[in-house]
XYZ file of C-alpha atoms in Angstrom:
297
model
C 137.533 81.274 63.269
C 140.587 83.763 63.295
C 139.370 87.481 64.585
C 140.175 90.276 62.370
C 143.341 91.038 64.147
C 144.635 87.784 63.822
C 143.964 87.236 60.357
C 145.988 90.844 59.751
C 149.337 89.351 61.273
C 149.144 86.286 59.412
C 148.861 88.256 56.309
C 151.905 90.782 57.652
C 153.872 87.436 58.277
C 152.995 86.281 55.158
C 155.570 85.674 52.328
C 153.237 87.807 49.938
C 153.803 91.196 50.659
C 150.139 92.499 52.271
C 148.595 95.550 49.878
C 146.595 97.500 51.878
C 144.924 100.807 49.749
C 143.967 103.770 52.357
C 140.212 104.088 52.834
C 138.587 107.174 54.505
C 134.876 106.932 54.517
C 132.224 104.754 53.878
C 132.608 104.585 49.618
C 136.391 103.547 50.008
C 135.517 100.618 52.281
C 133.375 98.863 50.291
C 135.045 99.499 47.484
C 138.502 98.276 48.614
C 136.480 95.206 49.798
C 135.098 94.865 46.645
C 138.155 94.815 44.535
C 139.281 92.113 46.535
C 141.488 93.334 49.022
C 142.573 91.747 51.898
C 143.178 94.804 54.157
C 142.705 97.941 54.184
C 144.545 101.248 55.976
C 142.665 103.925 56.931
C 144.168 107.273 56.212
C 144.532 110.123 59.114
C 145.556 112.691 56.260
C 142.051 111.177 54.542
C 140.012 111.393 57.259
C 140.708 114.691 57.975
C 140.699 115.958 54.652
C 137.038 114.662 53.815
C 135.589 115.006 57.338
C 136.989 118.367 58.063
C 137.752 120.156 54.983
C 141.443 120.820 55.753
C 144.427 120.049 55.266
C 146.561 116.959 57.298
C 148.190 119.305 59.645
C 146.885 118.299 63.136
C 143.553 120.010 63.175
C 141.262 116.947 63.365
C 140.567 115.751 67.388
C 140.953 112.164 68.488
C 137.212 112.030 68.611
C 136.293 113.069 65.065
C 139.199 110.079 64.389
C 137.767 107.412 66.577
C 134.062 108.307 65.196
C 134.837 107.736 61.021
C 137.356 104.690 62.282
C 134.447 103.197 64.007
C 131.688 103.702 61.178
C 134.179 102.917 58.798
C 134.920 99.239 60.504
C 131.051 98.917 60.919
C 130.592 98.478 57.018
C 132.925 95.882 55.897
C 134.346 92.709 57.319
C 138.381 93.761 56.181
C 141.004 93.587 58.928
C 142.107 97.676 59.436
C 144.785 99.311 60.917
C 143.843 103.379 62.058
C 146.046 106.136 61.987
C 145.916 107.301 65.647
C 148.373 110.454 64.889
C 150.733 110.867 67.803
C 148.412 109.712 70.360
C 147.072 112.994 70.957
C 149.363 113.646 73.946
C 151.749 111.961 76.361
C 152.030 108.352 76.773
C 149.436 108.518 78.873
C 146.854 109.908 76.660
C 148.481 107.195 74.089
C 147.398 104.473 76.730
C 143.456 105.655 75.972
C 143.962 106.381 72.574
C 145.086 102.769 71.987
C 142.233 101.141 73.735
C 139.863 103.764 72.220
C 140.749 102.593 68.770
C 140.635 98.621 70.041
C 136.997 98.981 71.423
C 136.551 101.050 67.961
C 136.980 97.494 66.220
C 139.543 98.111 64.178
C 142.629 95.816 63.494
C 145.292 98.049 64.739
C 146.759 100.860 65.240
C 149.528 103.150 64.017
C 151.459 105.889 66.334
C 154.029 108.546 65.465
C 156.914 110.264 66.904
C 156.030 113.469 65.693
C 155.003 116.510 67.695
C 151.624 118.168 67.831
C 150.420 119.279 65.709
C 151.661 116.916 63.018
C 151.825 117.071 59.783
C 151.605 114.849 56.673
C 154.557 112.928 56.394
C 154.769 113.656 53.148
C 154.850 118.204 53.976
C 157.749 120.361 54.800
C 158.377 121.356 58.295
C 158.187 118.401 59.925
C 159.624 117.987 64.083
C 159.369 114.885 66.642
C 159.780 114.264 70.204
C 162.901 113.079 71.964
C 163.455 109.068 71.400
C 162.589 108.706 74.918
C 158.803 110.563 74.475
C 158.718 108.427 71.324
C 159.701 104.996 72.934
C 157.272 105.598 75.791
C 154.179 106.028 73.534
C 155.188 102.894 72.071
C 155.724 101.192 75.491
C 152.278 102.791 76.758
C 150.482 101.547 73.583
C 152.019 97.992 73.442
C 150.817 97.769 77.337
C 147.430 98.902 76.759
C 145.991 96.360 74.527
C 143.821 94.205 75.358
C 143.634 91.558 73.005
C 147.377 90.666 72.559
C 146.603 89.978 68.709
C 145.756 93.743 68.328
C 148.489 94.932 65.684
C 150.805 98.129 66.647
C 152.156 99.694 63.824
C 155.429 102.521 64.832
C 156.345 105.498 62.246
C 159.111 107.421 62.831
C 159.726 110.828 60.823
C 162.833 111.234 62.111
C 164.628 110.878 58.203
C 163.744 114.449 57.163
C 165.018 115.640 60.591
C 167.959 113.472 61.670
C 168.681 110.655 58.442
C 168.336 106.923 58.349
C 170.895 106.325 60.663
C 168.255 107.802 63.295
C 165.220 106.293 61.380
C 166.820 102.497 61.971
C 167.953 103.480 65.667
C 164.382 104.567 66.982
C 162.712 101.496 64.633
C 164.803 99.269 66.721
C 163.644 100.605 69.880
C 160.254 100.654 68.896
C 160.354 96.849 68.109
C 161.806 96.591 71.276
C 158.847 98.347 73.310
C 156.304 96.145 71.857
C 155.252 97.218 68.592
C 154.889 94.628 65.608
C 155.139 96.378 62.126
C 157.461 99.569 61.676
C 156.680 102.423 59.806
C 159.964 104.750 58.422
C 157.859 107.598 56.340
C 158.981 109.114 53.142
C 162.275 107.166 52.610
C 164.407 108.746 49.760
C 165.535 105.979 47.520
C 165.689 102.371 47.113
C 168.909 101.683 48.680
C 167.800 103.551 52.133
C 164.507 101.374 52.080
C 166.877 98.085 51.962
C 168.943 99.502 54.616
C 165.936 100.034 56.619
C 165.033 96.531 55.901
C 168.247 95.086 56.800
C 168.751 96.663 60.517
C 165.538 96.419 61.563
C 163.876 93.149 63.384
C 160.572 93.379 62.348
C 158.021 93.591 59.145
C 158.766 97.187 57.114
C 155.914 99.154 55.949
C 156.454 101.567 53.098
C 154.290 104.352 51.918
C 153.617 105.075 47.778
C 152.169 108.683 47.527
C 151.283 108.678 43.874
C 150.284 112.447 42.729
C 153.072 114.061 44.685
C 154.430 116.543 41.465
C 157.497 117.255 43.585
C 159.217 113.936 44.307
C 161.266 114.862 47.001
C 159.768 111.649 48.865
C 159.850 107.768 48.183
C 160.034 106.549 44.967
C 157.192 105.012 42.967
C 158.001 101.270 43.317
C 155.687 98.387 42.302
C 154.546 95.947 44.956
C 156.830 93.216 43.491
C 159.132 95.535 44.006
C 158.987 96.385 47.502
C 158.590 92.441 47.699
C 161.626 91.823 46.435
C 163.707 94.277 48.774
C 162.039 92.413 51.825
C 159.260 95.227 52.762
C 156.385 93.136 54.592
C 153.304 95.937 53.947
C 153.214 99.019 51.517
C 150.271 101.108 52.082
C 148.708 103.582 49.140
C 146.777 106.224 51.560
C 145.904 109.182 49.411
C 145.157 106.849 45.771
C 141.204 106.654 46.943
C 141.149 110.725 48.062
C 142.977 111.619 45.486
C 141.140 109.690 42.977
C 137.449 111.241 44.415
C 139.011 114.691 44.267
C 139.862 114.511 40.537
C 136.141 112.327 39.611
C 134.373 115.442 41.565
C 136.446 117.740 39.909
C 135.397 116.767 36.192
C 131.674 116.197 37.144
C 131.318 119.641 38.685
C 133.389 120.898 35.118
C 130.461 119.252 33.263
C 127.692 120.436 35.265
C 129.396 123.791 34.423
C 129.594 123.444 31.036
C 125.474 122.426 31.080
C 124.878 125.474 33.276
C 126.685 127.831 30.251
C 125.306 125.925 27.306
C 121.405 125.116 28.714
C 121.869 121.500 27.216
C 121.250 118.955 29.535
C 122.971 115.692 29.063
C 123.810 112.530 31.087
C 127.198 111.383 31.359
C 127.233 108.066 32.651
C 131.255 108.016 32.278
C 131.303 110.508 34.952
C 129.717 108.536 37.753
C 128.013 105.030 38.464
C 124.059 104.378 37.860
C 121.890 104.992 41.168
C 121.355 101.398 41.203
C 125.192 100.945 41.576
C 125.113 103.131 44.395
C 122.785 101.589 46.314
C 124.158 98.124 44.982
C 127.701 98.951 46.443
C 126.698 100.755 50.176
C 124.627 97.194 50.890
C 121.413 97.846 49.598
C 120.384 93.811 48.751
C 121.267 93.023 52.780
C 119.630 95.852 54.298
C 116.079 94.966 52.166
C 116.993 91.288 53.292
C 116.821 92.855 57.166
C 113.690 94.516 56.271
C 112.072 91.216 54.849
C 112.958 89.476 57.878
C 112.231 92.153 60.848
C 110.129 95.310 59.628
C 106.752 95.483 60.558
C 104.015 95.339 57.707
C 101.405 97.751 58.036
């Protein structure tokens, strides 16, 4: 039987290019499992956003990260890869980081050549570290894995700071230290994305940030799309977040509008039955444990 890890490169290596939604909590998991996924890619900007209550901007720790990554993993069977930020210091603290994330259970794990704090890839104001900080978090990464299958993932920001010229150098180098899927975040336009493709040795990721109003960042492309221009991954990590925001948004509007008028009604088109609920977050195996092990009184 293939471990999680393994079954996530064959499906990066794979001709079909790999969907992976972001997930951020325990909701997104099973749903994304539910719909039939194969993977899924679990959001830093997500996790920090619903954990936190701020903004992707560096606040949340490596701990707060490595505790949602590992509940997250506990709920669903879906290969994963984590967004592990910069490493949360020098290649050295990437070393720990990396094995952190490994004993987590995840699939993988993505690093970044930003500085810290970071910032959404997707946000203004954007900096990284020297290629030779970058490279070495890569190196230190690649070397700390234990199980060789464990999938590193390499993001460079460098476009909105030095252009794709630098983007396709530092991927290179990357690929070189040891990592096995490359990352270039918030590519302009189609042609830079096949360029990307081109010069690089191994799998592209791209990102699709549907909702951005200011599309100064990667154009929407479908997944047959990217497919067709040779990218191996695209990953959709704000859809879910986004998604929740806007469904909380209208039910608190009608809970609003029965506070003003007095009228109580139901709106079933505003959220799923109870019995969904509990039907989605497992409820039919955990009553199977307590068949099986509870005591009866």
């Amino acid at each position: 039987m293939l471990s999680k890890s393994q079954r996530l490169r064959e499906l990066i290596s794979a001709p079909q290019i790999l969907v992976m939604p972001g997930i951020y909590d325990g909701y997104s998991a099973r749903l994304v499992a539910g719909s039939g996924f194969a993977a899924g890619f679990i959001t830093g900007a997500g996790v920090s956003e619903a954990s936190l209550g701020w903004a992707d901007v560096g606040v949340m720790s490596y701990e707060e990260n490595l505790r949602v990554c590992r509940a997250i993993v506990g709920c669903f069977d879906l290969p994963t890869i984590a967004d592990a930020d910069t490493g949360y210091g020098n290649a050295v603290n990437v070393h720990f980081t990396v094995r952190g994330f490994e004993q987590a259970g995840v699939s993988g794990v993505m690093i970044e050549d930003q500085v810290w704090p970071k910032r959404c890839g997707h946000m203004r104001g954007k900096a990284v570290v020297t290629t030779e900080e970058a490279v070495a978090r890569i190196a230190a990464a690649a070397a700390a894995r234990r199980d060789p299958q464990f999938v590193l993932m390499a993001r460079t920001d460098t476009l909105a700071t030095h252009g794709v010229g630098e983007v396709i150098r530092r991927l290179n180098l990357f690929a070189e230290a040891g990592a096995d899927l490359l990352f270039a975040d918030a590519l302009l336009s189609v042609e830079e994305i096949r360029s990307v493709v081109r010069e690089v040795p191994k799998p592209l990721t791209v990102n699709m940030g549907f909702g951005i109003r200011q599309r100064s960042t990667t154009p929407l492309l479908s997944a047959a799309q990217l497919q067709e221009l040779g990218v191996a991954v695209v990953i959709y990590p704000r859809l879910l977040t986004a998604a929740a925001v806007e469904g909380m948004n209208k039910a608190i509007g009608a809970l609003q509008q029965m506070l003003a008028s007095g009228e109580v009604v139901d709106r079933p088109d505003l959220l799923v039955s109870f019995e969904q609920l509990n039907e989605l977050l497992g409820i039919g195996e955990l009553q199977s444990l307590e068949r099986r092990f509870a005591s009866r009184a």
